[in-house]
Coordinates of C-alpha atoms and ligand atoms in Angstrom, one line a residue:
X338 CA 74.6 60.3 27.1
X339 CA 73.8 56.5 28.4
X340 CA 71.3 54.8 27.2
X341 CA 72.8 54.2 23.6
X342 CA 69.6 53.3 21.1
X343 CA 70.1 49.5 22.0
X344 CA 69.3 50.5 26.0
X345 CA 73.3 50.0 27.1
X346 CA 74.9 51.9 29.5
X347 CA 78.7 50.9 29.1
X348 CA 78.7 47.3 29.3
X349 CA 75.7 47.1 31.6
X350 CA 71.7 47.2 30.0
X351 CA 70.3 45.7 27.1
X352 CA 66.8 43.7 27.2
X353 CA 67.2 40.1 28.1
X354 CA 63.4 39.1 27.7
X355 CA 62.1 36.0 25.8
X356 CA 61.1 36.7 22.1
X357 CA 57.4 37.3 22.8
X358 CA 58.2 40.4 24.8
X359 CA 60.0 42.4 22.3
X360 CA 57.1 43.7 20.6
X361 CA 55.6 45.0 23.9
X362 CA 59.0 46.6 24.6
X363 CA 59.1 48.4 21.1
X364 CA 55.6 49.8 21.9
X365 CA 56.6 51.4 25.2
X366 CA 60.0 52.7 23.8
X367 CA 57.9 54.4 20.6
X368 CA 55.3 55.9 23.4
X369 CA 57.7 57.3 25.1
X370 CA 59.9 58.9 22.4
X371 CA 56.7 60.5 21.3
X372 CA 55.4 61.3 24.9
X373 CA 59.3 62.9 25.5
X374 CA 58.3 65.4 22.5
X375 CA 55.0 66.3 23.7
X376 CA 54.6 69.7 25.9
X377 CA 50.5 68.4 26.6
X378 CA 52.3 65.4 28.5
X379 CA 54.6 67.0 30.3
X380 CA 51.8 69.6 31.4
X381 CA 49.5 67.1 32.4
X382 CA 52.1 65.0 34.5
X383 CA 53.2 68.7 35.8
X384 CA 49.8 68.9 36.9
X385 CA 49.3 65.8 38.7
X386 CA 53.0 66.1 40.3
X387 CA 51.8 69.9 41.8
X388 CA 48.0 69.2 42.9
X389 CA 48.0 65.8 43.8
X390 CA 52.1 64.1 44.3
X391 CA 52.5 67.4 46.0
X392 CA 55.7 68.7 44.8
X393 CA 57.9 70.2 45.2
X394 CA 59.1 68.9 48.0
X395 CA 61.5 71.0 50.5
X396 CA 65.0 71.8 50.0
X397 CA 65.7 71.9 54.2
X398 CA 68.4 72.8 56.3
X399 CA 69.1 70.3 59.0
X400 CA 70.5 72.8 61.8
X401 CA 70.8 70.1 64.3
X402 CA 72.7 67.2 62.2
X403 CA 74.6 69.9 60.9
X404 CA 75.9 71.1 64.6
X405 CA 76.2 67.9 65.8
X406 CA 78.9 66.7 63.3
X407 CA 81.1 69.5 63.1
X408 CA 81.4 72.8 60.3
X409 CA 80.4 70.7 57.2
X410 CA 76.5 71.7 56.6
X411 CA 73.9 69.4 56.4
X412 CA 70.5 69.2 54.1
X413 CA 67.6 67.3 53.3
X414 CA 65.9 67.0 49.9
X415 CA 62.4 66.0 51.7
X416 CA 61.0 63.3 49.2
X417 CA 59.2 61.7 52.4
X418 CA 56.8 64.6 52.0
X419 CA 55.4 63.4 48.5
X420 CA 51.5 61.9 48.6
X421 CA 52.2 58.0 49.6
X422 CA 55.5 58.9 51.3
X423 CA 58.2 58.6 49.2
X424 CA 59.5 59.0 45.7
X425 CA 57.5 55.9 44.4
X426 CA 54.9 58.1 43.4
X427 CA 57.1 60.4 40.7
X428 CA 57.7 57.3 38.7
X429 CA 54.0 55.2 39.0
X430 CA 51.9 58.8 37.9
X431 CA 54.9 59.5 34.9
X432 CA 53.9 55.5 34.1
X433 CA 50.5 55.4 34.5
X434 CA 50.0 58.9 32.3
X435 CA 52.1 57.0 29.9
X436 CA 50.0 53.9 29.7
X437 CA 46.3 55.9 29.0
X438 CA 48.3 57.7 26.3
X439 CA 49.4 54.4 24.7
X440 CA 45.3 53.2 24.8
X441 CA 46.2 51.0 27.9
X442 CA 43.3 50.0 30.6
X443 CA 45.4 48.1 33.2
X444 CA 48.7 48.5 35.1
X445 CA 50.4 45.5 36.8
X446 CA 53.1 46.4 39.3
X447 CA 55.8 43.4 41.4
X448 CA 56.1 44.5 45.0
X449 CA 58.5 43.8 47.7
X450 CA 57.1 45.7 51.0
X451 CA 54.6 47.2 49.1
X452 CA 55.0 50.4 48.6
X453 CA 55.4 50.4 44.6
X454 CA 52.5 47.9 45.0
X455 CA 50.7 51.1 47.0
X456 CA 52.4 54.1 44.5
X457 CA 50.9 51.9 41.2
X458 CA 47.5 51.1 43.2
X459 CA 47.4 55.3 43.8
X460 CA 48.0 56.5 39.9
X461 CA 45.6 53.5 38.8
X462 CA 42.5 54.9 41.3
X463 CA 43.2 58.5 40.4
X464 CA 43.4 57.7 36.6
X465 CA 40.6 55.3 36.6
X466 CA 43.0 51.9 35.3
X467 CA 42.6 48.6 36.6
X468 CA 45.6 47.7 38.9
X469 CA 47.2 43.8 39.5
X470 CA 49.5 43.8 41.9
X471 CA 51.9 40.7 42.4
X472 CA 53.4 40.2 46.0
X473 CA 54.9 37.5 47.4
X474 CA 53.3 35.3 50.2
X475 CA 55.9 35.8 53.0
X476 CA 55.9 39.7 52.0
X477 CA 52.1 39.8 52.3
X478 CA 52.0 38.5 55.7
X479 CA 55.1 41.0 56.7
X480 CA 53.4 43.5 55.0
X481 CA 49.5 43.5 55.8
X482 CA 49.1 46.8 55.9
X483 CA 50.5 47.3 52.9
X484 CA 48.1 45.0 51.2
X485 CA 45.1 46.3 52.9
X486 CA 46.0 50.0 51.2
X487 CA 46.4 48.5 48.3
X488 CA 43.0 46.8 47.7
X489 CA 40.9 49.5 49.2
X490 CA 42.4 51.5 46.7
X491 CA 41.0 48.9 43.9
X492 CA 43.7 46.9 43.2
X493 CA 43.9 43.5 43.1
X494 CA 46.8 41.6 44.8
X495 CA 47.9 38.6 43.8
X496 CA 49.8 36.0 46.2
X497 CA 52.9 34.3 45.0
X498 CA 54.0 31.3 46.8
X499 CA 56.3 30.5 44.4
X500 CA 60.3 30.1 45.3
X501 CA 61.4 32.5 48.0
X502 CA 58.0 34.0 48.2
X503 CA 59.4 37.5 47.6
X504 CA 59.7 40.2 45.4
X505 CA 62.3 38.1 42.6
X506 CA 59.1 35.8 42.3
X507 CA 56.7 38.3 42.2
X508 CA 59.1 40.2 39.3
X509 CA 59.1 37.3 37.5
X510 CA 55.0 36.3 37.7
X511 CA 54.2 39.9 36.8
X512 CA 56.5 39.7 33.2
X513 CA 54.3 36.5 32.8
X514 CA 50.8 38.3 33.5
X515 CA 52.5 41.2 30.9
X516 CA 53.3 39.0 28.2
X517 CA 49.9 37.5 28.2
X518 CA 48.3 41.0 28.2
X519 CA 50.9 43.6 26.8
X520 CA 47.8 44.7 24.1
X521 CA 45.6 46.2 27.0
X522 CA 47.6 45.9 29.9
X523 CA 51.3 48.1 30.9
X524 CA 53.6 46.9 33.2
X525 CA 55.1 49.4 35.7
X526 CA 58.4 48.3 37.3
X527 CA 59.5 50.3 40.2
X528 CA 63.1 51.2 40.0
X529 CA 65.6 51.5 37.1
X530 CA 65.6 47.9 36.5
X531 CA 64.7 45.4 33.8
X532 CA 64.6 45.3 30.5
X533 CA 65.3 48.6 28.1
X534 CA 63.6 50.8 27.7
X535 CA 62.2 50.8 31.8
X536 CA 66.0 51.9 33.5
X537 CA 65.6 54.9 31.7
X538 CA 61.9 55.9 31.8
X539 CA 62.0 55.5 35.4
X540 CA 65.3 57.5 35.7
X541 CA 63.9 60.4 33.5
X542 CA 60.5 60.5 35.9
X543 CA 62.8 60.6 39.1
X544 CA 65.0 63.1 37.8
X545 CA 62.4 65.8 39.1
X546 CA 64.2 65.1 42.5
X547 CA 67.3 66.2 41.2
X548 CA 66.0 69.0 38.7
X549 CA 64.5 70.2 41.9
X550 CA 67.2 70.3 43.6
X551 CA 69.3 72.3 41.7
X552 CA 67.1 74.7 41.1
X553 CA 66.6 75.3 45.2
X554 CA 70.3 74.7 46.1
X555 CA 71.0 77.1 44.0
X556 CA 68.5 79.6 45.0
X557 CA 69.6 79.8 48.8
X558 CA 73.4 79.1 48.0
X559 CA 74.5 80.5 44.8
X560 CA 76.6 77.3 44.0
X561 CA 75.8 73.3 43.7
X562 CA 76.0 71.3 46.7
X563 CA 79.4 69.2 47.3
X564 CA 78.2 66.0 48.6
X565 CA 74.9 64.1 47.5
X566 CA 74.1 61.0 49.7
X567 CA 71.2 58.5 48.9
X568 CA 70.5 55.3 49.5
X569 CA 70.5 52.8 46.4
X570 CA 68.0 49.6 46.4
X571 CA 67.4 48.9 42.6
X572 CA 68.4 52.6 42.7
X573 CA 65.8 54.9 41.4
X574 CA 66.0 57.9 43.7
X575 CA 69.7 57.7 44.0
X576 CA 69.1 57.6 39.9
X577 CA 66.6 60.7 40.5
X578 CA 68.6 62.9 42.3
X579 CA 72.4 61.9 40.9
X580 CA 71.0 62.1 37.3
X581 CA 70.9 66.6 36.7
X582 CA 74.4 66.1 38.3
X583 CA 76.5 63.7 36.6
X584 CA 78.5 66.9 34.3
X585 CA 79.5 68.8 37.6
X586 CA 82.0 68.3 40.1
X587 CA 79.5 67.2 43.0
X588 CA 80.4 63.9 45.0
X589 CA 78.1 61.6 44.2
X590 CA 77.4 58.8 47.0
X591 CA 75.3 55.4 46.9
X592 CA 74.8 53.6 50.5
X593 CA 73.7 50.0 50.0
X594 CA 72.4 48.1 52.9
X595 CA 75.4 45.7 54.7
X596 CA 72.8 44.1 56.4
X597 CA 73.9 42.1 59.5
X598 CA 77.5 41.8 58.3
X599 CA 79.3 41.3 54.8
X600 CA 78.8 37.3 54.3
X601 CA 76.4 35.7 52.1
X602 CA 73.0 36.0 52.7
X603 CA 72.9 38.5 55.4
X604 CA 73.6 41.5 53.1
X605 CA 72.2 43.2 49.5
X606 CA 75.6 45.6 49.2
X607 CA 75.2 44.6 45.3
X608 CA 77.3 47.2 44.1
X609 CA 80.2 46.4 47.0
X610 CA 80.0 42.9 46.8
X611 CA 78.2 41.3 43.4
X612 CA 79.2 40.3 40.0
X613 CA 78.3 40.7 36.2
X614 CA 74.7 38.9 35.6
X615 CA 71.5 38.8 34.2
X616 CA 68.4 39.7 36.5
X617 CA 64.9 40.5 35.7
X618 CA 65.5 41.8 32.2
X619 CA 68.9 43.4 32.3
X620 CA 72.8 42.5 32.3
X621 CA 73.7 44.5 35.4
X622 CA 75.7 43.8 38.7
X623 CA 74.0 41.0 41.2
X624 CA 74.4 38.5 44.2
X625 CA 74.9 35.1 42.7
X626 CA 76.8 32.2 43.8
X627 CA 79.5 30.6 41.6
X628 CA 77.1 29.1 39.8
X629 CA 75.2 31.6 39.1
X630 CA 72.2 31.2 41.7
X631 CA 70.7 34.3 43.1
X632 CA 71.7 34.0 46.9
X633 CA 69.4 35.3 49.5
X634 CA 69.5 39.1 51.1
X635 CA 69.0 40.5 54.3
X636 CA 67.9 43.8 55.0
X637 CA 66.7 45.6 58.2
X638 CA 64.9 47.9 55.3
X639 CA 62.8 45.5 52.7
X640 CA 63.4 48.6 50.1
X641 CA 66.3 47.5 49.7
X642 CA 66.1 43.9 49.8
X643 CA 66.8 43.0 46.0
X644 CA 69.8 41.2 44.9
X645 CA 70.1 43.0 41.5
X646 CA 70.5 46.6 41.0
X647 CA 69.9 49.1 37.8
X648 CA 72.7 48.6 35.1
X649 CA 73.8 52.8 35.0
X650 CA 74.9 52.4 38.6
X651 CA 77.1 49.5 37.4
X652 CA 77.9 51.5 34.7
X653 CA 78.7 54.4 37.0
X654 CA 80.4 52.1 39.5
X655 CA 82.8 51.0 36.7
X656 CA 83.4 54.7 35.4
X657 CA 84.0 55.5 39.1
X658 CA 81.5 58.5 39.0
X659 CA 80.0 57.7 41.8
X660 CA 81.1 56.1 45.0
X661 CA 79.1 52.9 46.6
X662 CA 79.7 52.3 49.9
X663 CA 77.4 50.2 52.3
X664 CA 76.3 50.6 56.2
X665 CA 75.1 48.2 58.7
X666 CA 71.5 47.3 60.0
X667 CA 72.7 48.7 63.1
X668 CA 73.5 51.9 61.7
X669 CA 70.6 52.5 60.2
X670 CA 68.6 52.1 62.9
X671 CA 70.7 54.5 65.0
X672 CA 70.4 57.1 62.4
X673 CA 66.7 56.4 62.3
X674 CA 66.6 57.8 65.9
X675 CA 68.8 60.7 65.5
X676 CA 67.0 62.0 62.9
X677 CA 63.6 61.9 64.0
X678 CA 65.1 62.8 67.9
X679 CA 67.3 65.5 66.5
X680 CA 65.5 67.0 63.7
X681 CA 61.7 66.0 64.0
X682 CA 61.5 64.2 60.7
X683 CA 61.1 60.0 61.2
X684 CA 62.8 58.7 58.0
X685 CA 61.9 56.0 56.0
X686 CA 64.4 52.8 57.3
X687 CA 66.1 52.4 53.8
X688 CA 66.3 56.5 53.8
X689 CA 68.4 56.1 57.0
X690 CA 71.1 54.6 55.5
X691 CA 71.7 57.8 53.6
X692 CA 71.3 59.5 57.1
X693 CA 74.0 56.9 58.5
X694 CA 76.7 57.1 55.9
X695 CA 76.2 61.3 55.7
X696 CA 77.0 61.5 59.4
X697 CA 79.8 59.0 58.8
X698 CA 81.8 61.7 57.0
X699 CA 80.5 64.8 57.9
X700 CA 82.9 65.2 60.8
X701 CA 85.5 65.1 58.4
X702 CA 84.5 67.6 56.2
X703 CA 85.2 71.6 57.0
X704 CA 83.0 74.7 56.6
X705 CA 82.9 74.6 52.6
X706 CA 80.9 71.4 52.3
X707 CA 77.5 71.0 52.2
X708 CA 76.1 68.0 51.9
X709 CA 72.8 67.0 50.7
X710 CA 70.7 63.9 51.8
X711 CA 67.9 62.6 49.5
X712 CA 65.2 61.6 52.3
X713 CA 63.6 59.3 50.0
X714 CA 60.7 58.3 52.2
X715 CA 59.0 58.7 55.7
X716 CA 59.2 56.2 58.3
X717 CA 56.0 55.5 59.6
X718 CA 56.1 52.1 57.7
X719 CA 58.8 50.5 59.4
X720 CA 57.8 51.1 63.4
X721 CA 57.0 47.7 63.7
X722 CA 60.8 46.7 62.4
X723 CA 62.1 49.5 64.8
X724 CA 60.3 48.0 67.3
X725 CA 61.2 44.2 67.1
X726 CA 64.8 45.5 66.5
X727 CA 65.2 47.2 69.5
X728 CA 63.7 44.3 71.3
X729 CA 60.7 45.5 71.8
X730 CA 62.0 48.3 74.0
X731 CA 59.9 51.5 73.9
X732 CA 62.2 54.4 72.8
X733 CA 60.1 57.0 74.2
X734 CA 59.9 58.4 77.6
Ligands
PLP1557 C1 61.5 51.4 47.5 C2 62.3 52.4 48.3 C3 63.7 52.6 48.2 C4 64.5 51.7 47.3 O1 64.3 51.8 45.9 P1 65.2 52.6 44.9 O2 64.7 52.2 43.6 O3 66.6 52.2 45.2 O4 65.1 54.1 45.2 C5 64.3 53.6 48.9 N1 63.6 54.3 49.8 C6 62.2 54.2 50.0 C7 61.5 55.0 50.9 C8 61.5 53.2 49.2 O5 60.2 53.1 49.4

């Protein structure tokens, strides 16, 4: 089973840090070893995912979709219903538990849209830690609200205006904080990125969603589902739920976002379209130029605006385990309004690209399938993008 003990997964992993970070990365791997072991962690974290995340989340049915596209059948692992609204929240609480247990009194967090910045502000508040959060300039004014949660929560936000003024400079001014305060301070990435050991702590936290998931599919069907869809930014909840699964014969689907179309700089399909690099900590798959420069992304979804991607999807890419496939800005957004039109649930914008590529086969499939879509998060976020997109038409009645 991937990681190996140097934190490789195939080819793809390994900790790509400069020298003064090691020790810090040592620390966090012996924690969690030790943590891994310990059935008064794994209560506790139980705890805080029952009575406060709110799990588990619902295993539902999606009668409409389902009817819509034909005989295959059509459900919805419903991590928008976690506290926060999405699956964020299973990975900052596993992190933040992690961090008291290791004597820690201070989490920084890098944030894109800012809702890891939100997730990490959340465990930090509940737990009673101190809370940095980097975030770009240009995502701070796209993202207001976002930063307003984040402070009244207690955290501090730090502005980046740095480079492209976006999460890759954030990433890289939050290592900087970390190295500076690794003795009292953790760092909390938010997907299954960076350096070892962070692609698989945050892979083992999300894996609830597929542990879940078994357990319920099971339950009401007697068998595993055929089909599991989610959408893959740096990739922790396609991580999360594909993880329980990897052994059985499931189809296992990633849907990056195409963007506007496939040409530099108005896509992230990383997976589809990148090459072997180093980003952020890791030797994964990423969107670089020839010589090596990160291009610029475009997403309709800023969850999935990153150019890198974790290194076991490029591993799983390369084994062909699972399948990565991307859809388009446009179909997003039109699966968006199905799904909150058709079945009463708004999904989160990078969620609807799972939503988009499930209907995209569905039709095909016959009777036997059943296909399960991991809702990663709700979409009450991304009305204002909805809105400008549509031109500021007013989808209601
Ligand atoms: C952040 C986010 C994502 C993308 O991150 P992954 O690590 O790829 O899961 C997807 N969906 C939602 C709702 C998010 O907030």
């Amino acid at each position: 089973m991937y990681p190996d003990p140097k934190g490789y997964y195939g080819r793809y992993g390994g900790r790509f840090v400069p020298e003064t970070l090691i020790p810090a990365l040592q620390k966090i791997e012996k924690a969690y070893a030790e943590i891994q072991n310990d059935p008064a962690f794994s209560q506790e974290l139980a705890y805080y995912m029952k009575n406060f995340v709110g799990r588990e989340t619902p295993l539902y049915f999606a009668p409409s979709l389902s009817k819509m596209t034909g005989q295959a059948r059509i459900f919805l692992k419903r991590e928008d219903l976690n506290h926060t609204g999405s699956h964020k929240i299973n990975n900052t609480m596993g992190q933040a538990l992690l961090a008291k247990r290791m004597g820690k009194v201070r989490l920084i967090a890098e944030t894109g849209a800012g809702q890891h910045g939100v997730a990490t502000a959340t465990a930090a508040a509940v737990l009673g830690l101190k809370c940095t959060v980097y975030m770009g300039s240009k995502d701070m004014a796209r993202q207001s609200l976002n930063v307003f949660r984040m402070r009244v929560l207690g955290a501090e936000v730090k502005e980046v205006n740095k480079g492209s003024q976006t999460l890759k400079d954030a990433t890289n001014e939050a290592f900087r904080d970390f190295i500076q305060s690794f003795e009292y301070s953790h760092m909390v990435i938010g997907s299954v990125v960076g350096p070892h050991p962070y692609p698989m702590i945050v892979r083992n936290f999300q894996s609830i969603i597929g542990k879940e998931l078994r357990i319920q599919f099971q339950e009401r069907e007697g068998r595993l589902p055929s089909h599991i869809v989610a959408c893959v930014g740096g990739g922790s909840n396609a991580m999360g739920v594909f993880y329980p699964f990897l052994q059985d014969p499931v189809r296992l689907i990633g849907v990056e976002a195409g963007g506007i179309d496939i040409i530099d700089g108005q896509h992230c399909a990383t997976l589809s379209e990148g090459s072997d690099g180093i980003l952020h900590g890791a030797f994964s798959r990423l969107l670089q130029d020839s010589h090596g420069q990160i291009l610029d992304t475009h997403s309709i979804s800023a969850g999935l605006d990153y150019p890198g991607v974790g290194p076991e999807h490029a591993c799983l890419r390369e084994e062909k385990r699972v399948s990565y496939v991307h859809v388009s800005d446009k179909e997003a957004v039109d699966a968006f309004l199905k799904l909150s039109e058709m079945e009463g649930i708004i999904p989160a914008l990078e969620s609807a690209h799972a939503v988009a590529y499930a209907l995209k086969i569905a039709g095909e499939l016959d009777a036997k399938a059943a296909l399960v879509i991991n809702l990663s998060g709700r979409g009450d976020k991304d009305a204002e993008e909805v809105i400008s997109y549509l031109g500021g038409e007013n989808h209601g009645n």
